């Protein structure tokens, strides 16, 4: 049976802790979970027909009255029909956002037509891990710097992403493989996170920008000790290119700089 919805109306689901609808490819909408106060995990991965995220999960006045304080994990992996990820819900009584304040892990990978994250994403105050791989997101909201508990951010294969703004001091890891349009990463002086950048289509100007910014903030030459595996062949390729262009005094600065950066010590 190709079910498009689970049930109508609101069900009293006091004991419900896990909802796993993985590969429910014909599901077009989720039910109202506002009376599931112990719900901890929702997995709607690969629900390719799902277009909207239910407000009863993310923001609803009823969640407060139900003491809905347990939801920690949301996975919308490969929901290719998902266009937006709303975080606001207004009604005639209030303009205050209400949502699960304990959400720690959000997965929006392969939501291929998702192009925007909400400007107020920082209200996910407990979020620790955010992954939006293979999405169409072009930029990250500036408010992400206020997500004081965010530790890991995975942006790999976001081919339209152009820049990464200032990240919160809590960040431990940034992964951005194959972000072919990425040209700017904001770096603060006391940066303490690991950045994994790479991919065969990574622009040389991003490497230059990253190193230049690091030098400005840290004060002094950056000592590059290890490059991603995807760049293992880069030294040879740059060396070969430099040899070809050796007689040309107008060789691109990016090639010259990158050669100096990755040359063997």
Tab-separated table of C-alpha atoms in Angstrom:
chain	number	residue	atom	x	y	z
A	1	UNK	CA	0.000	0.000	0.000
A	2	UNK	CA	1.413	3.375	-1.039
A	3	UNK	CA	0.479	5.467	1.956
A	4	UNK	CA	0.664	9.232	1.544
A	5	UNK	CA	-0.218	10.067	5.150
A	6	UNK	CA	-0.265	8.122	8.415
A	7	UNK	CA	-3.415	9.420	10.078
A	8	UNK	CA	-5.633	12.462	10.331
A	9	UNK	CA	-5.974	14.706	13.323
A	10	UNK	CA	-4.060	14.476	16.586
A	11	UNK	CA	-3.306	11.173	18.318
A	12	UNK	CA	-2.421	10.784	21.987
A	13	UNK	CA	1.080	9.248	21.717
A	14	UNK	CA	2.436	9.560	25.237
A	15	UNK	CA	4.773	6.554	24.940
A	16	UNK	CA	6.100	7.274	21.442
A	17	UNK	CA	9.879	7.818	21.463
A	18	UNK	CA	11.006	6.977	17.916
A	19	UNK	CA	9.481	7.609	14.492
A	20	UNK	CA	11.291	5.880	11.611
A	21	UNK	CA	9.726	6.432	8.192
A	22	UNK	CA	12.869	5.816	6.159
A	23	UNK	CA	12.154	5.177	2.451
A	24	UNK	CA	8.462	6.031	2.717
A	25	UNK	CA	8.812	7.425	-0.784
A	26	UNK	CA	5.111	8.230	-1.291
A	27	UNK	CA	4.626	10.021	2.014
A	28	UNK	CA	3.664	13.629	1.296
A	29	UNK	CA	3.015	14.877	4.821
A	30	UNK	CA	3.688	13.964	8.419
A	31	UNK	CA	1.045	13.834	11.128
A	32	UNK	CA	0.694	16.116	14.112
A	33	UNK	CA	3.115	14.973	16.834
A	34	UNK	CA	2.155	17.634	19.362
A	35	UNK	CA	0.801	14.979	21.764
A	36	UNK	CA	3.976	12.899	21.705
A	37	UNK	CA	5.797	14.480	24.677
A	38	UNK	CA	8.497	11.787	24.856
A	39	UNK	CA	9.445	11.812	21.182
A	40	UNK	CA	13.254	11.711	20.935
A	41	UNK	CA	14.069	10.860	17.334
A	42	UNK	CA	12.366	11.406	13.984
A	43	UNK	CA	13.798	9.824	10.832
A	44	UNK	CA	12.119	10.686	7.554
A	45	UNK	CA	15.166	10.018	5.392
A	46	UNK	CA	14.544	9.197	1.737
A	47	UNK	CA	10.934	10.385	1.866
A	48	UNK	CA	11.261	11.767	-1.631
A	49	UNK	CA	7.716	13.122	-1.864
A	50	UNK	CA	7.850	15.043	1.412
A	51	UNK	CA	7.771	18.782	0.737
A	52	UNK	CA	7.159	20.364	4.118
A	53	UNK	CA	8.355	19.855	7.651
A	54	UNK	CA	5.471	19.655	10.124
A	55	UNK	CA	5.237	22.620	12.443
A	56	UNK	CA	4.246	20.279	15.271
A	57	UNK	CA	7.857	19.069	15.346
A	58	UNK	CA	9.660	22.377	15.011
A	59	UNK	CA	7.345	25.018	16.406
A	60	UNK	CA	3.961	24.807	18.019
A	61	UNK	CA	2.405	26.416	21.059
A	62	UNK	CA	1.043	23.004	22.042
A	63	UNK	CA	4.520	21.556	22.412
A	64	UNK	CA	5.092	23.796	25.397
A	65	UNK	CA	1.906	22.811	27.135
A	66	UNK	CA	2.801	19.178	26.461
A	67	UNK	CA	6.269	19.679	28.022
A	68	UNK	CA	7.814	18.533	24.745
A	69	UNK	CA	11.453	18.740	25.832
A	70	UNK	CA	12.974	15.505	24.543
A	71	UNK	CA	13.342	15.719	20.760
A	72	UNK	CA	17.085	15.623	20.024
A	73	UNK	CA	17.518	14.127	16.547
A	74	UNK	CA	15.952	15.042	13.204
A	75	UNK	CA	16.973	13.424	9.929
A	76	UNK	CA	15.610	14.595	6.583
A	77	UNK	CA	18.325	12.835	4.577
A	78	UNK	CA	17.576	12.704	0.838
A	79	UNK	CA	14.185	14.397	1.073
A	80	UNK	CA	14.671	15.704	-2.445
A	81	UNK	CA	11.311	17.476	-2.499
A	82	UNK	CA	12.042	19.559	0.595
A	83	UNK	CA	12.212	23.221	-0.373
A	84	UNK	CA	12.564	24.980	2.949
A	85	UNK	CA	13.324	24.453	6.593
A	86	UNK	CA	11.076	26.879	8.485
A	87	UNK	CA	11.715	27.787	12.081
A	88	UNK	CA	8.922	30.266	12.707
A	89	UNK	CA	5.289	29.821	13.542
A	90	UNK	CA	3.062	32.803	14.215
A	91	UNK	CA	-0.510	32.698	15.420
A	92	UNK	CA	-3.064	35.163	16.739
A	93	UNK	CA	-1.929	34.698	20.345
A	94	UNK	CA	1.824	35.102	20.115
A	95	UNK	CA	4.730	35.927	17.870
A	96	UNK	CA	7.147	33.984	20.037
A	97	UNK	CA	8.894	30.980	18.560
A	98	UNK	CA	8.346	27.703	20.334
A	99	UNK	CA	10.290	24.588	19.407
A	100	UNK	CA	12.190	21.685	20.869
A	101	UNK	CA	15.014	23.463	22.671
A	102	UNK	CA	17.043	20.282	23.057
A	103	UNK	CA	17.521	19.451	19.364
A	104	UNK	CA	21.186	18.420	19.057
A	105	UNK	CA	21.534	16.790	15.642
A	106	UNK	CA	20.048	17.933	12.334
A	107	UNK	CA	20.678	16.167	9.043
A	108	UNK	CA	19.545	17.775	5.779
A	109	UNK	CA	21.892	15.942	3.412
A	110	UNK	CA	20.791	15.385	-0.194
A	111	UNK	CA	17.886	17.804	0.131
A	112	UNK	CA	18.909	18.838	-3.348
A	113	UNK	CA	16.502	21.747	-3.890
A	114	UNK	CA	16.921	23.208	-0.405
A	115	UNK	CA	18.517	26.584	-1.136
A	116	UNK	CA	18.117	28.517	2.103
A	117	UNK	CA	18.565	28.002	5.811
A	118	UNK	CA	16.442	30.275	8.011
A	119	UNK	CA	18.025	33.517	9.176
A	120	UNK	CA	17.024	32.691	12.736
A	121	UNK	CA	18.674	29.269	12.803
A	122	UNK	CA	20.524	30.333	15.964
A	123	UNK	CA	17.357	29.643	17.950
A	124	UNK	CA	18.317	25.977	17.733
A	125	UNK	CA	20.357	26.767	20.795
A	126	UNK	CA	21.345	23.198	21.679
A	127	UNK	CA	22.323	22.058	18.186
A	128	UNK	CA	25.728	20.348	18.139
A	129	UNK	CA	25.891	18.773	14.687
A	130	UNK	CA	24.546	20.262	11.444
A	131	UNK	CA	24.952	18.549	8.078
A	132	UNK	CA	23.633	19.922	4.771
A	133	UNK	CA	25.745	17.957	2.257
A	134	UNK	CA	24.620	17.906	-1.383
A	135	UNK	CA	22.102	20.711	-0.887
A	136	UNK	CA	21.669	23.848	-3.015
A	137	UNK	CA	22.365	26.256	-0.160
A	138	UNK	CA	24.209	29.333	-1.458
A	139	UNK	CA	25.108	30.951	1.851
A	140	UNK	CA	24.862	30.399	5.574
A	141	UNK	CA	22.948	32.838	7.788
A	142	UNK	CA	25.055	35.261	9.796
A	143	UNK	CA	23.221	34.177	12.944
A	144	UNK	CA	25.063	30.853	12.865
A	145	UNK	CA	27.834	32.509	14.883
A	146	UNK	CA	25.420	32.665	17.822
A	147	UNK	CA	24.888	28.883	17.912
A	148	UNK	CA	27.059	28.524	20.973
A	149	UNK	CA	26.907	24.723	21.187
A	150	UNK	CA	27.477	23.884	17.529
A	151	UNK	CA	30.552	21.662	17.207
A	152	UNK	CA	30.460	20.098	13.759
A	153	UNK	CA	29.387	21.563	10.430
A	154	UNK	CA	29.409	19.476	7.248
A	155	UNK	CA	28.967	21.376	3.977
A	156	UNK	CA	30.485	18.878	1.548
A	157	UNK	CA	29.278	18.941	-2.060
A	158	UNK	CA	27.269	22.122	-1.590
A	159	UNK	CA	28.259	23.201	-5.082
A	160	UNK	CA	26.488	26.569	-4.934
A	161	UNK	CA	27.865	27.625	-1.555
A	162	UNK	CA	29.996	30.749	-1.993
A	163	UNK	CA	31.069	31.742	1.493
A	164	UNK	CA	31.207	30.641	5.109
A	165	UNK	CA	30.546	33.424	7.643
A	166	UNK	CA	31.946	33.717	11.134
A	167	UNK	CA	31.354	30.492	13.045
A	168	UNK	CA	30.787	30.150	16.785
A	169	UNK	CA	33.768	29.589	19.053
A	170	UNK	CA	32.340	26.181	19.963
A	171	UNK	CA	33.113	24.781	16.479
A	172	UNK	CA	35.548	21.855	16.443
A	173	UNK	CA	35.246	20.717	12.847
A	174	UNK	CA	34.308	22.158	9.456
A	175	UNK	CA	34.082	19.841	6.436
A	176	UNK	CA	33.690	21.394	2.992
A	177	UNK	CA	34.797	18.954	0.311
A	178	UNK	CA	33.873	19.688	-3.315
A	179	UNK	CA	32.309	23.074	-2.616
A	180	UNK	CA	33.295	24.269	-6.077
A	181	UNK	CA	31.883	27.805	-5.714
A	182	UNK	CA	33.318	28.442	-2.253
A	183	UNK	CA	35.769	31.335	-2.205
A	184	UNK	CA	35.595	32.849	1.289
A	185	UNK	CA	35.854	31.447	4.807
A	186	UNK	CA	35.688	33.834	7.749
A	187	UNK	CA	38.428	33.126	10.290
A	188	UNK	CA	38.685	34.702	13.733
A	189	UNK	CA	41.906	35.173	15.659
A	190	UNK	CA	41.274	32.516	18.273
A	191	UNK	CA	40.211	29.853	15.787
A	192	UNK	CA	40.508	26.365	17.284
A	193	UNK	CA	38.645	24.220	14.799
A	194	UNK	CA	39.855	21.793	12.155
A	195	UNK	CA	38.929	22.573	8.555
A	196	UNK	CA	38.823	19.765	6.008
A	197	UNK	CA	38.813	21.290	2.540
A	198	UNK	CA	39.460	19.478	-0.697
A	199	UNK	CA	38.081	17.800	-3.767
A	200	UNK	CA	39.348	17.776	-7.309
A	201	UNK	CA	37.323	20.861	-8.202
A	202	UNK	CA	38.384	22.976	-5.246
A	203	UNK	CA	39.433	26.424	-6.403
A	204	UNK	CA	43.045	27.453	-5.804
A	205	UNK	CA	41.872	30.894	-4.702
A	206	UNK	CA	40.133	29.299	-1.722
A	207	UNK	CA	43.419	27.793	-0.539
A	208	UNK	CA	45.125	31.149	-0.945
A	209	UNK	CA	42.326	32.957	0.863
A	210	UNK	CA	42.325	30.463	3.716
A	211	UNK	CA	46.085	30.706	4.232
A	212	UNK	CA	46.144	34.499	3.901
A	213	UNK	CA	43.375	34.910	6.455
A	214	UNK	CA	45.057	32.492	8.814
A	215	UNK	CA	48.326	34.417	8.554
A	216	UNK	CA	46.547	37.689	9.287
A	217	UNK	CA	44.779	36.372	12.351
A	218	UNK	CA	47.522	34.203	13.802
A	219	UNK	CA	50.314	36.605	12.966
A	220	UNK	CA	53.122	34.903	11.133
A	221	UNK	CA	53.602	32.195	8.576
A	222	UNK	CA	51.245	29.274	8.673
A	223	UNK	CA	52.903	25.875	8.868
A	224	UNK	CA	50.905	23.504	6.698
A	225	UNK	CA	51.662	19.984	7.888
A	226	UNK	CA	48.971	17.906	6.247
A	227	UNK	CA	46.695	18.176	3.236
A	228	UNK	CA	43.567	16.138	2.455
A	229	UNK	CA	44.067	12.912	0.525
A	230	UNK	CA	42.217	14.479	-2.385
A	231	UNK	CA	45.187	16.860	-2.770
A	232	UNK	CA	47.924	14.199	-2.693
A	233	UNK	CA	48.656	14.684	-6.401
A	234	UNK	CA	48.488	18.441	-6.208
A	235	UNK	CA	52.195	18.993	-5.581
A	236	UNK	CA	53.147	17.079	-8.714
A	237	UNK	CA	50.510	18.810	-10.792
A	238	UNK	CA	51.582	22.260	-9.634
A	239	UNK	CA	55.229	21.406	-10.205
A	240	UNK	CA	54.499	20.248	-13.746
A	241	UNK	CA	52.459	23.364	-14.420
A	242	UNK	CA	55.243	25.576	-13.098
A	243	UNK	CA	57.776	23.895	-15.361
A	244	UNK	CA	55.530	24.479	-18.362
A	245	UNK	CA	55.043	28.119	-17.432
A	246	UNK	CA	58.616	28.634	-16.282
A	247	UNK	CA	59.488	30.793	-19.270
A	248	UNK	CA	56.345	32.846	-18.840
A	249	UNK	CA	56.887	35.704	-16.385
A	250	UNK	CA	53.159	36.325	-16.181
A	251	UNK	CA	52.420	32.961	-14.564
A	252	UNK	CA	49.263	33.146	-12.439
A	253	UNK	CA	49.923	34.242	-8.890
A	254	UNK	CA	47.682	31.454	-7.628
A	255	UNK	CA	49.906	28.806	-9.184
A	256	UNK	CA	53.093	30.372	-7.844
A	257	UNK	CA	51.688	30.850	-4.363
A	258	UNK	CA	50.255	27.384	-4.182
A	259	UNK	CA	53.538	25.854	-5.313
A	260	UNK	CA	55.359	27.632	-2.501
A	261	UNK	CA	52.670	26.523	-0.071
A	262	UNK	CA	52.783	22.812	-0.809
A	263	UNK	CA	56.400	22.280	-1.853
A	264	UNK	CA	58.275	19.585	-0.005
A	265	UNK	CA	60.393	20.728	2.879
